[in-house]
Coordinates of N, CA and C and ligand atoms in Angstrom, one line a residue:
M863 N -34.2 9.5 4.0 CA -33.8 8.2 3.4 C -34.3 7.0 4.2
S864 N -34.8 6.0 3.4 CA -35.4 4.8 4.2 C -34.3 4.1 4.8
D865 N -34.6 3.3 5.9 CA -33.6 2.4 6.5 C -32.9 1.6 5.6
A866 N -33.6 1.0 4.6 CA -33.0 0.0 3.6 C -31.9 0.8 2.8
A867 N -32.2 2.0 2.5 CA -31.2 2.8 1.7 C -30.0 3.2 2.6
A868 N -30.3 3.4 3.9 CA -29.2 4.0 4.8 C -28.2 3.0 5.2
S869 N -28.5 1.7 5.3 CA -27.5 0.7 5.7 C -27.6 -0.5 4.7
P870 N -26.4 -1.2 4.5 CA -26.3 -2.3 3.6 C -27.1 -3.5 4.2
P871 N -27.5 -4.5 3.4 CA -28.2 -5.6 4.0 C -27.3 -6.3 5.1
V872 N -28.0 -6.9 6.1 CA -27.3 -7.5 7.2 C -26.2 -8.5 6.8
A873 N -26.5 -9.2 5.8 CA -25.5 -10.2 5.3 C -24.2 -9.6 4.9
D874 N -24.3 -8.4 4.3 CA -23.1 -7.7 3.8 C -22.3 -7.1 5.0
R875 N -23.0 -6.9 6.1 CA -22.3 -6.3 7.3 C -21.5 -7.2 8.1
R876 N -21.6 -8.5 7.9 CA -20.9 -9.5 8.7 C -19.4 -9.3 8.3
L877 N -18.6 -9.5 9.3 CA -17.1 -9.3 9.2 C -16.6 -10.6 8.4
R878 N -15.8 -10.4 7.4 CA -15.2 -11.4 6.6 C -13.7 -11.5 7.1
V879 N -13.3 -12.7 7.5 CA -11.9 -12.9 8.1 C -11.2 -14.0 7.4
L880 N -10.0 -13.6 6.9 CA -9.1 -14.6 6.3 C -8.2 -15.2 7.5
V881 N -8.2 -16.5 7.6 CA -7.3 -17.1 8.7 C -6.4 -18.1 8.1
F882 N -5.1 -17.9 8.4 CA -4.2 -19.0 8.0 C -3.0 -19.0 8.8
A883 N -2.3 -20.2 8.8 CA -1.0 -20.4 9.5 C 0.1 -20.3 8.5
A884 N 1.2 -19.7 9.0 CA 2.3 -19.5 8.1 C 3.3 -20.6 8.2
S885 N 2.8 -21.8 8.0 CA 3.6 -23.0 8.0 C 3.1 -23.9 7.0
L886 N 4.1 -24.6 6.3 CA 3.7 -25.6 5.2 C 3.7 -27.0 5.8
R887 N 4.1 -27.2 7.1 CA 4.3 -28.5 7.7 C 2.9 -29.2 7.9
K888 N 2.9 -30.5 7.6 CA 1.6 -31.2 7.7 C 1.1 -31.2 9.2
D889 N 2.0 -31.4 10.1 CA 1.5 -31.4 11.6 C 1.8 -30.1 12.3
S890 N 1.6 -29.0 11.5 CA 1.9 -27.7 12.1 C 1.0 -27.4 13.3
V891 N 1.7 -26.9 14.4 CA 1.0 -26.5 15.6 C 0.3 -25.2 15.3
N892 N 0.8 -24.4 14.5 CA 0.2 -23.1 14.1 C -1.1 -23.3 13.3
A893 N -1.0 -24.4 12.5 CA -2.3 -24.7 11.8 C -3.4 -25.1 12.7
V894 N -3.0 -25.8 13.8 CA -4.0 -26.2 14.8 C -4.6 -24.9 15.4
L895 N -3.7 -24.0 15.7 CA -4.2 -22.8 16.4 C -5.0 -22.0 15.4
A896 N -4.6 -22.0 14.2 CA -5.4 -21.2 13.1 C -6.8 -21.8 13.0
Q897 N -6.9 -23.1 13.0 CA -8.2 -23.8 12.9 C -9.1 -23.5 14.2
L898 N -8.4 -23.4 15.3 CA -9.2 -23.1 16.5 C -9.7 -21.6 16.4
A899 N -8.9 -20.7 15.9 CA -9.3 -19.3 15.7 C -10.5 -19.3 14.7
A900 N -10.3 -20.0 13.6 CA -11.4 -20.0 12.6 C -12.8 -20.5 13.2
R901 N -12.7 -21.6 14.0 CA -13.9 -22.1 14.6 C -14.6 -21.1 15.5
H902 N -13.8 -20.4 16.3 CA -14.4 -19.5 17.3 C -14.8 -18.2 16.5
A903 N -14.1 -17.8 15.5 CA -14.6 -16.6 14.8 C -15.9 -16.9 14.1
S904 N -16.0 -18.1 13.5 CA -17.3 -18.5 12.9 C -18.4 -18.6 13.9
R905 N -18.1 -19.2 15.0 CA -19.1 -19.3 16.1 C -19.6 -17.9 16.5
Y906 N -18.7 -16.9 16.5 CA -19.0 -15.6 16.9 C -19.7 -14.8 15.8
G907 N -19.9 -15.4 14.7 CA -20.7 -14.7 13.7 C -19.9 -14.2 12.4
A908 N -18.6 -14.3 12.4 CA -17.8 -13.8 11.3 C -17.9 -14.8 10.1
V909 N -17.7 -14.3 8.9 CA -17.6 -15.2 7.8 C -16.2 -15.6 7.6
V910 N -15.8 -16.8 7.8 CA -14.4 -17.2 7.9 C -13.9 -17.8 6.6
D911 N -12.8 -17.4 6.1 CA -12.1 -18.0 5.0 C -10.8 -18.6 5.5
L912 N -10.8 -19.9 5.8 CA -9.7 -20.6 6.3 C -8.8 -21.0 5.2
A913 N -7.5 -20.5 5.1 CA -6.6 -20.8 4.0 C -5.5 -21.6 4.5
S914 N -4.8 -22.2 3.5 CA -3.5 -22.9 3.8 C -2.4 -22.1 3.2
M915 N -1.2 -22.1 3.9 CA -0.1 -21.4 3.4 C 0.3 -21.9 2.0
R916 N 0.0 -23.2 1.8 CA 0.2 -23.7 0.4 C -0.4 -22.9 -0.7
D917 N -1.6 -22.3 -0.3 CA -2.3 -21.4 -1.3 C -1.4 -20.2 -1.7
F918 N -0.5 -19.8 -0.8 CA 0.2 -18.5 -0.9 C 1.7 -18.8 -1.1
D919 N 2.1 -20.0 -1.3 CA 3.5 -20.3 -1.5 C 4.0 -19.8 -2.8
V920 N 5.1 -19.0 -2.7 CA 5.7 -18.3 -3.9 C 7.2 -18.5 -4.0
P921 N 7.8 -18.4 -5.2 CA 9.2 -18.4 -5.3 C 9.7 -17.1 -4.7
S922 N 11.0 -17.1 -4.5 CA 11.6 -15.8 -3.9 C 11.3 -14.6 -4.8
Y923 N 11.0 -13.5 -4.1 CA 10.6 -12.3 -4.9 C 11.8 -11.9 -5.8
D924 N 11.4 -11.6 -7.0 CA 12.4 -11.2 -8.1 C 11.7 -10.2 -8.9
S925 N 12.3 -9.0 -8.9 CA 11.6 -7.9 -9.6 C 11.7 -8.1 -11.2
D926 N 12.7 -8.9 -11.6 CA 12.8 -9.2 -13.0 C 11.6 -10.1 -13.5
I927 N 11.2 -11.1 -12.6 CA 10.1 -11.9 -12.9 C 8.8 -11.0 -12.9
E928 N 8.7 -10.1 -11.9 CA 7.6 -9.2 -11.8 C 7.5 -8.4 -13.0
G929 N 8.7 -7.9 -13.5 CA 8.7 -7.0 -14.6 C 8.3 -7.7 -15.9
Q930 N 8.5 -9.1 -16.0 CA 8.0 -9.8 -17.1 C 6.6 -10.1 -17.1
G931 N 6.0 -9.8 -15.9 CA 4.5 -10.1 -15.8 C 4.2 -11.5 -15.3
D932 N 5.3 -12.2 -14.9 CA 5.0 -13.6 -14.5 C 4.7 -13.6 -13.0
I933 N 3.6 -13.1 -12.6 CA 3.2 -13.0 -11.2 C 2.9 -14.4 -10.7
P934 N 3.5 -14.9 -9.6 CA 3.2 -16.3 -9.1 C 1.8 -16.4 -8.7
A935 N 1.2 -17.6 -8.9 CA -0.2 -17.9 -8.5 C -0.4 -17.6 -7.1
G936 N 0.6 -17.9 -6.2 CA 0.4 -17.7 -4.8 C 0.3 -16.3 -4.4
A937 N 0.9 -15.4 -5.1 CA 0.9 -14.0 -4.9 C -0.5 -13.4 -5.3
L938 N -0.9 -13.9 -6.4 CA -2.3 -13.5 -6.9 C -3.4 -14.0 -6.0
E939 N -3.2 -15.2 -5.4 CA -4.2 -15.8 -4.5 C -4.2 -15.0 -3.2
L940 N -3.0 -14.7 -2.6 CA -2.9 -14.0 -1.4 C -3.6 -12.6 -1.5
N941 N -3.3 -11.9 -2.7 CA -3.9 -10.6 -2.9 C -5.4 -10.7 -3.1
R942 N -5.9 -11.8 -3.8 CA -7.4 -12.0 -3.9 C -8.0 -12.3 -2.6
R943 N -7.4 -13.1 -1.8 CA -8.1 -13.5 -0.6 C -8.1 -12.4 0.5
L944 N -6.9 -11.6 0.5 CA -6.9 -10.4 1.4 C -8.0 -9.4 1.0
T945 N -8.1 -9.2 -0.3 CA -9.0 -8.2 -0.8 C -10.4 -8.6 -0.6
A946 N -10.7 -9.9 -0.6 CA -12.1 -10.4 -0.4 C -12.5 -10.4 1.1
N947 N -11.6 -10.2 1.9 CA -11.9 -10.2 3.4 C -11.6 -8.8 4.0
D948 N -12.3 -8.5 5.1 CA -12.1 -7.3 5.8 C -10.9 -7.3 6.8
A949 N -10.6 -8.5 7.2 CA -9.6 -8.7 8.3 C -8.8 -10.0 8.0
F950 N -7.7 -10.1 8.8 CA -7.0 -11.4 8.7 C -6.4 -11.8 10.0
V951 N -6.3 -13.1 10.2 CA -5.7 -13.7 11.4 C -4.5 -14.5 10.9
I952 N -3.3 -14.2 11.4 CA -2.2 -15.1 11.0 C -1.6 -15.8 12.2
S953 N -1.5 -17.1 12.2 CA -0.8 -17.9 13.2 C 0.6 -18.2 12.6
S954 N 1.6 -17.6 13.2 CA 2.9 -17.8 12.6 C 4.0 -18.4 13.5
P955 N 4.7 -19.4 12.9 CA 5.8 -19.9 13.7 C 6.9 -18.8 13.9
E956 N 7.7 -18.9 14.9 CA 8.9 -18.1 15.1 C 10.1 -18.8 14.5
Y957 N 10.8 -18.2 13.6 CA 12.1 -18.9 13.1 C 13.2 -17.9 13.5
N958 N 14.1 -18.4 14.3 CA 15.3 -17.6 14.6 C 14.9 -16.3 15.1
G959 N 14.0 -16.2 16.0 CA 13.6 -14.9 16.6 C 12.8 -14.0 15.7
S960 N 12.4 -14.4 14.6 CA 11.7 -13.6 13.6 C 10.6 -14.3 12.9
M961 N 10.0 -13.7 11.9 CA 9.0 -14.5 11.1 C 9.7 -15.4 10.1
P962 N 8.9 -16.5 9.7 CA 9.5 -17.4 8.7 C 9.7 -16.6 7.4
G963 N 10.8 -16.9 6.7 CA 11.1 -16.3 5.4 C 10.0 -16.5 4.4
L964 N 9.3 -17.6 4.4 CA 8.3 -17.8 3.4 C 7.1 -16.8 3.6
L965 N 6.8 -16.4 4.9 CA 5.8 -15.5 5.1 C 6.2 -14.0 4.7
K966 N 7.4 -13.7 5.0 CA 7.9 -12.4 4.6 C 7.9 -12.3 3.1
N967 N 8.3 -13.4 2.4 CA 8.4 -13.4 0.9 C 7.0 -13.2 0.3
A968 N 6.0 -13.9 0.9 CA 4.6 -13.8 0.4 C 4.1 -12.4 0.7
I969 N 4.4 -11.8 1.8 CA 4.1 -10.4 2.1 C 4.7 -9.4 1.0
D970 N 5.9 -9.7 0.8 CA 6.6 -8.8 -0.3 C 6.0 -8.9 -1.6
W971 N 5.6 -10.1 -2.1 CA 5.0 -10.2 -3.4 C 3.6 -9.5 -3.3
A972 N 2.8 -9.8 -2.2 CA 1.5 -9.1 -2.2 C 1.5 -7.7 -2.1
S973 N 2.6 -7.2 -1.5 CA 2.7 -5.7 -1.4 C 2.9 -5.0 -2.7
R974 N 3.1 -5.7 -3.8 CA 3.3 -5.1 -5.1 C 2.1 -4.8 -5.8
F975 N 1.0 -5.3 -5.4 CA -0.3 -5.0 -6.0 C -0.9 -3.6 -5.7
R976 N -1.6 -3.1 -6.6 CA -2.4 -1.8 -6.3 C -3.8 -2.0 -6.8
P977 N -4.8 -1.8 -5.9 CA -4.6 -1.3 -4.6 C -3.8 -2.3 -3.7
Q978 N -3.1 -1.8 -2.8 CA -2.2 -2.6 -1.9 C -3.1 -3.3 -0.8
P979 N -3.1 -4.7 -0.8 CA -4.1 -5.4 -0.1 C -4.1 -5.3 1.4
F980 N -3.0 -4.9 2.0 CA -2.9 -4.9 3.5 C -3.4 -3.6 4.0
H981 N -3.4 -2.6 3.1 CA -3.8 -1.3 3.6 C -5.2 -1.2 4.1
E982 N -5.3 -0.7 5.4 CA -6.6 -0.6 6.1 C -7.2 -1.9 6.5
R983 N -6.6 -3.0 6.2 CA -7.2 -4.3 6.7 C -6.8 -4.4 8.2
H984 N -7.7 -5.0 9.0 CA -7.3 -5.3 10.4 C -6.7 -6.7 10.5
G985 N -5.7 -6.8 11.3 CA -5.0 -8.0 11.5 C -4.8 -8.4 12.9
M986 N -4.9 -9.7 13.2 CA -4.5 -10.2 14.5 C -3.4 -11.2 14.3
L987 N -2.4 -11.2 15.2 CA -1.2 -12.0 15.1 C -1.3 -13.0 16.2
M988 N -1.0 -14.3 15.9 CA -0.8 -15.3 16.9 C 0.3 -16.2 16.5
S989 N 0.8 -17.0 17.5 CA 1.9 -17.9 17.2 C 1.8 -19.1 18.2
A990 N 2.4 -20.1 17.8 CA 2.5 -21.3 18.6 C 3.9 -21.9 18.4
S991 N 4.5 -22.4 19.5 CA 5.9 -22.9 19.5 C 6.1 -23.9 20.6
P992 N 6.9 -24.9 20.4 CA 7.2 -25.8 21.5 C 8.0 -25.1 22.6
S993 N 8.5 -23.9 22.3 CA 9.4 -23.2 23.3 C 8.6 -22.6 24.4
M994 N 9.2 -22.1 25.4 CA 8.5 -21.4 26.5 C 8.0 -20.0 26.1
G995 N 8.7 -19.4 25.1 CA 8.3 -18.1 24.6 C 7.1 -18.1 23.7
G996 N 6.7 -19.3 23.2 CA 5.5 -19.4 22.4 C 5.7 -18.7 21.0
G997 N 6.9 -18.3 20.6 CA 7.0 -17.7 19.3 C 6.7 -16.2 19.3
N998 N 6.6 -15.6 20.5 CA 6.1 -14.2 20.6 C 7.0 -13.2 19.9
R999 N 8.4 -13.5 20.0 CA 9.3 -12.5 19.4 C 9.1 -12.4 17.9
G1000 N 8.8 -13.5 17.3 CA 8.6 -13.5 15.9 C 7.4 -12.6 15.5
L1001 N 6.4 -12.4 16.3 CA 5.2 -11.6 16.0 C 5.6 -10.1 16.1
W1002 N 6.5 -9.7 16.9 CA 7.0 -8.3 16.9 C 7.7 -8.0 15.7
A1003 N 8.4 -8.9 15.1 CA 9.0 -8.7 13.8 C 8.0 -8.6 12.7
L1004 N 7.0 -9.5 12.8 CA 5.9 -9.5 11.8 C 5.1 -8.3 11.7
R1005 N 4.9 -7.6 12.9 CA 4.2 -6.3 12.9 C 4.8 -5.3 12.0
I1006 N 6.1 -5.3 12.0 CA 6.8 -4.2 11.2 C 6.4 -4.1 9.7
P1007 N 6.5 -5.1 8.9 CA 6.1 -5.0 7.5 C 4.6 -4.8 7.4
L1008 N 3.8 -5.4 8.3 CA 2.4 -5.3 8.1 C 1.9 -3.8 8.5
E1009 N 2.4 -3.3 9.5 CA 2.1 -1.9 9.9 C 2.6 -0.9 8.8
H1010 N 3.8 -1.2 8.4 CA 4.4 -0.5 7.3 C 3.5 -0.4 6.1
L1011 N 2.8 -1.5 5.8 CA 1.9 -1.5 4.7 C 0.5 -1.0 5.0
G1012 N 0.3 -0.5 6.2 CA -0.9 0.2 6.5 C -2.0 -0.7 7.1
A1013 N -1.6 -1.9 7.5 CA -2.6 -2.8 8.2 C -2.7 -2.3 9.6
R1014 N -4.0 -2.5 10.2 CA -4.2 -2.1 11.5 C -4.0 -3.4 12.4
I1015 N -2.8 -3.5 12.9 CA -2.6 -4.8 13.8 C -3.0 -4.6 15.2
F1016 N -3.9 -5.5 15.6 CA -4.4 -5.5 17.0 C -3.3 -5.5 18.0
P1017 N -3.4 -4.6 19.0 CA -2.3 -4.5 20.0 C -2.0 -5.9 20.7
D1018 N -3.1 -6.6 21.1 CA -2.9 -7.8 21.8 C -2.6 -9.0 20.9
M1019 N -1.6 -9.7 21.2 CA -1.2 -10.9 20.3 C -1.3 -12.1 21.2
F1020 N -1.6 -13.3 20.6 CA -1.6 -14.5 21.5 C -0.5 -15.4 21.1
S1021 N 0.2 -15.9 22.0 CA 1.3 -16.8 21.8 C 1.1 -18.0 22.7
L1022 N 1.2 -19.2 22.1 CA 0.9 -20.4 22.8 C 2.3 -21.1 23.0
A1023 N 2.7 -21.2 24.3 CA 4.0 -21.8 24.6 C 3.8 -23.3 24.7
M1024 N 4.9 -24.1 24.6 CA 4.9 -25.5 24.7 C 3.7 -26.1 23.9
A1025 N 3.5 -25.6 22.7 CA 2.4 -25.9 21.8 C 2.2 -27.4 21.5
H1026 N 3.4 -28.1 21.5 CA 3.3 -29.6 21.2 C 2.5 -30.3 22.3
K1027 N 2.4 -29.7 23.4 CA 1.7 -30.4 24.6 C 0.5 -29.6 25.0
A1028 N 0.2 -28.5 24.3 CA -0.8 -27.6 24.9 C -2.2 -27.9 24.5
F1029 N -2.4 -28.7 23.4 CA -3.8 -29.0 23.0 C -4.3 -30.2 23.6
S1030 N -5.7 -30.2 23.8 CA -6.4 -31.4 24.2 C -7.5 -31.5 23.2
G1031 N -7.4 -32.5 22.3 CA -8.3 -32.5 21.2 C -8.2 -31.3 20.3
E1032 N -9.3 -30.6 20.2 CA -9.3 -29.4 19.3 C -9.2 -28.1 20.1
T1033 N -9.0 -28.2 21.4 CA -8.9 -26.9 22.2 C -7.7 -26.9 23.0
I1034 N -7.4 -25.7 23.6 CA -6.3 -25.6 24.5 C -6.6 -26.3 25.8
A1035 N -5.7 -27.1 26.3 CA -6.0 -27.9 27.4 C -6.2 -27.1 28.7
D1036 N -5.4 -26.1 28.9 CA -5.6 -25.2 30.0 C -6.7 -24.3 29.9
A1037 N -7.8 -24.4 30.7 CA -9.1 -23.8 30.5 C -8.9 -22.2 30.5
R1038 N -8.0 -21.8 31.5 CA -7.8 -20.3 31.6 C -7.1 -19.7 30.3
L1039 N -6.2 -20.5 29.7 CA -5.5 -20.1 28.5 C -6.5 -20.1 27.4
Q1040 N -7.3 -21.1 27.3 CA -8.3 -21.2 26.3 C -9.3 -20.0 26.3
Q1041 N -9.6 -19.6 27.6 CA -10.5 -18.4 27.7 C -9.8 -17.1 27.3
R1042 N -8.5 -17.0 27.6 CA -7.8 -15.9 27.2 C -7.7 -15.8 25.7
F1043 N -7.5 -16.9 25.1 CA -7.4 -17.0 23.7 C -8.8 -16.5 23.1
E1044 N -9.9 -16.9 23.6 CA -11.1 -16.5 23.0 C -11.4 -15.1 23.3
Q1045 N -11.1 -14.6 24.5 CA -11.2 -13.2 24.8 C -10.4 -12.3 23.8
N1046 N -9.2 -12.7 23.6 CA -8.3 -11.9 22.7 C -8.9 -11.9 21.3
L1047 N -9.3 -13.0 20.8 CA -9.9 -13.1 19.4 C -11.2 -12.3 19.3
I1048 N -12.0 -12.4 20.3 CA -13.3 -11.7 20.3 C -13.1 -10.2 20.3
A1049 N -12.1 -9.7 21.2 CA -11.9 -8.3 21.2 C -11.4 -7.8 19.9
F1050 N -10.6 -8.5 19.2 CA -10.2 -8.2 17.8 C -11.4 -8.1 16.9
L1051 N -12.2 -9.2 16.9 CA -13.3 -9.2 16.0 C -14.3 -8.1 16.2
D1052 N -14.5 -7.7 17.5 CA -15.4 -6.6 17.8 C -14.8 -5.3 17.2
L1053 N -13.5 -5.1 17.4 CA -12.9 -3.9 16.8 C -13.0 -3.8 15.3
A1054 N -12.7 -5.0 14.7 CA -12.6 -5.0 13.2 C -14.1 -4.8 12.7
E1055 N -15.1 -5.4 13.4 CA -16.5 -5.3 13.0 C -16.9 -3.9 13.1
A1056 N -16.5 -3.2 14.2 CA -16.9 -1.8 14.4 C -16.3 -0.9 13.3
A1057 N -15.0 -1.2 13.0 CA -14.4 -0.4 12.0 C -15.0 -0.6 10.6
K1058 N -15.5 -1.8 10.4 CA -16.1 -2.1 9.0 C -17.5 -1.3 8.9
N1059 N -18.3 -1.4 10.0 CA -19.7 -0.9 9.9 C -19.9 0.4 10.4
Y1060 N -18.9 0.9 11.2 CA -19.1 2.3 11.7 C -17.8 3.0 11.5
P1061 N -17.3 3.2 10.3 CA -16.1 3.9 10.1 C -16.2 5.4 10.5
C1062 N -15.2 5.8 11.3 CA -15.3 7.2 11.7 C -14.1 8.0 11.0
M1063 N -13.1 7.3 10.6 CA -12.1 8.1 9.9 C -11.3 7.1 8.9
K1064 N -10.7 7.7 8.0 CA -9.8 7.0 7.1 C -8.4 7.6 7.2
K1065 N -7.4 6.8 7.3 CA -6.1 7.3 7.4 C -5.4 7.1 6.0
A1066 N -4.6 8.1 5.6 CA -3.9 8.0 4.4 C -2.7 7.1 4.6
W1067 N -2.4 6.3 3.7 CA -1.2 5.4 3.7 C -0.2 6.0 2.7
V1068 N 1.0 6.3 3.2 CA 2.1 6.9 2.3 C 3.1 5.8 2.2
E1069 N 3.4 5.5 1.0 CA 4.5 4.5 0.9 C 5.9 5.2 0.9
F1070 N 6.8 4.5 1.5 CA 8.2 5.0 1.5 C 8.3 6.4 2.0
L1071 N 7.9 6.7 3.2 CA 8.0 8.1 3.7 C 9.4 8.6 3.5
G1072 N 9.5 9.8 3.1 CA 10.8 10.3 3.0 C 11.3 10.4 1.6
E1073 N 10.6 9.6 0.7 CA 11.0 9.7 -0.7 C 10.2 10.8 -1.4
P1074 N 10.8 11.4 -2.5 CA 10.1 12.4 -3.2 C 8.7 12.0 -3.6
P1075 N 7.6 12.8 -3.4 CA 6.3 12.2 -3.7 C 6.1 12.1 -5.3
D1076 N 6.9 12.7 -6.1 CA 6.6 12.6 -7.5 C 7.4 11.5 -8.2
M1077 N 8.1 10.6 -7.4 CA 8.9 9.5 -7.9 C 8.0 8.5 -8.6
P1078 N 8.3 8.0 -9.9 CA 7.5 7.1 -10.6 C 7.4 5.8 -9.8
A1079 N 6.3 5.1 -9.7 CA 6.2 3.8 -9.0 C 5.7 2.7 -10.0
D1080 N 6.5 1.6 -10.1 CA 6.1 0.5 -10.9 C 5.4 -0.6 -10.0
R1081 N 4.1 -0.8 -10.2 CA 3.4 -1.7 -9.4 C 2.4 -2.5 -10.3
I1082 N 1.9 -3.6 -9.7 CA 1.0 -4.4 -10.4 C -0.4 -3.9 -10.2
E1083 N -0.9 -3.1 -11.2 CA -2.3 -2.6 -11.1 C -3.3 -3.6 -11.2
V1084 N -4.2 -3.8 -10.3 CA -5.3 -4.8 -10.4 C -6.5 -4.0 -10.8
T1085 N -7.1 -4.4 -12.0 CA -8.3 -3.7 -12.5 C -9.5 -4.4 -12.0
Ligands
FMN968 C1 14.6 -22.8 11.1 C2 13.9 -22.8 12.4 C3 14.1 -21.9 13.3 C4 13.3 -21.9 14.5 N1 13.5 -20.9 15.4 C5 12.7 -20.9 16.5 C6 12.7 -19.7 17.3 O1 13.4 -18.8 17.2 N2 11.9 -19.7 18.4 C7 11.0 -20.8 18.7 O2 10.2 -20.6 19.6 N3 11.0 -21.8 17.9 C8 11.8 -21.9 16.8 N4 11.7 -23.0 15.9 C9 10.9 -24.1 16.3 C10 9.5 -23.9 15.8 O3 8.8 -23.1 16.7 C11 8.8 -25.3 15.6 O4 9.4 -26.0 14.6 C12 7.3 -25.1 15.3 O5 6.7 -26.4 15.5 C13 7.1 -24.5 14.0 O6 5.7 -24.2 13.8 P1 4.7 -25.3 13.0 O7 4.6 -26.5 13.8 O8 3.4 -24.4 12.9 O9 5.3 -25.5 11.7 C14 12.5 -23.0 14.8 C15 12.3 -24.0 13.8 C16 13.0 -23.9 12.6 C17 12.7 -24.9 11.5

């Protein structure tokens, strides 16, 4: 087999990453962190799709609405953008020790599509908060639905404490923290890029472990 036939063109092998902050707020500190991640990922060679949570804003999940086929535009858009990318980076606020309801709601809507768009995608989680904890507890909560859906969530997460004072222009003011942020992001991009171009195994994703395998499933099939 010729080299050209053995491997896809170089352009197709570049990692495609969806980046967004799970906040609708105009002055969101998580949006600043997401923009920083997008810039560094792009500089590192990834093809970056920087989105706004506004693109994925959806009404509360309602299976009656889904049953009528009225799928909200934000759910269709989140499914489309996840599917178009190999990996995702979410910068999420922490609300009451967990993830914001709007993010969980968007995940719930997107989980209804088949193929299920989180399955086998690589994800990195980050957070920013004015608190000393940096919103890190919320990320542990966010891992649960994403891993349940078969996403490969990178073990290292980045949380920026006292975020309202942490930025200097477009970077993190503390040079060591900025370096840690870059190292964390690059380690994630390297792993996701390796998994994209050098896949060594595929893992089956089983929905609702413990339920009978022959149960009928009603889902939004995407053709
Ligand atoms: C309903 C609500 C709950 C919050 N709970 C937490 C919390 O548990 N931990 C925390 O660090 N900050 C908490 N905050 C503060 C947010 O971290 C802060 O508003 C932050 O700026 C939100 O992120 P954003 O700027 O990206 O929108 C909460 C804010 C709201 C509105």
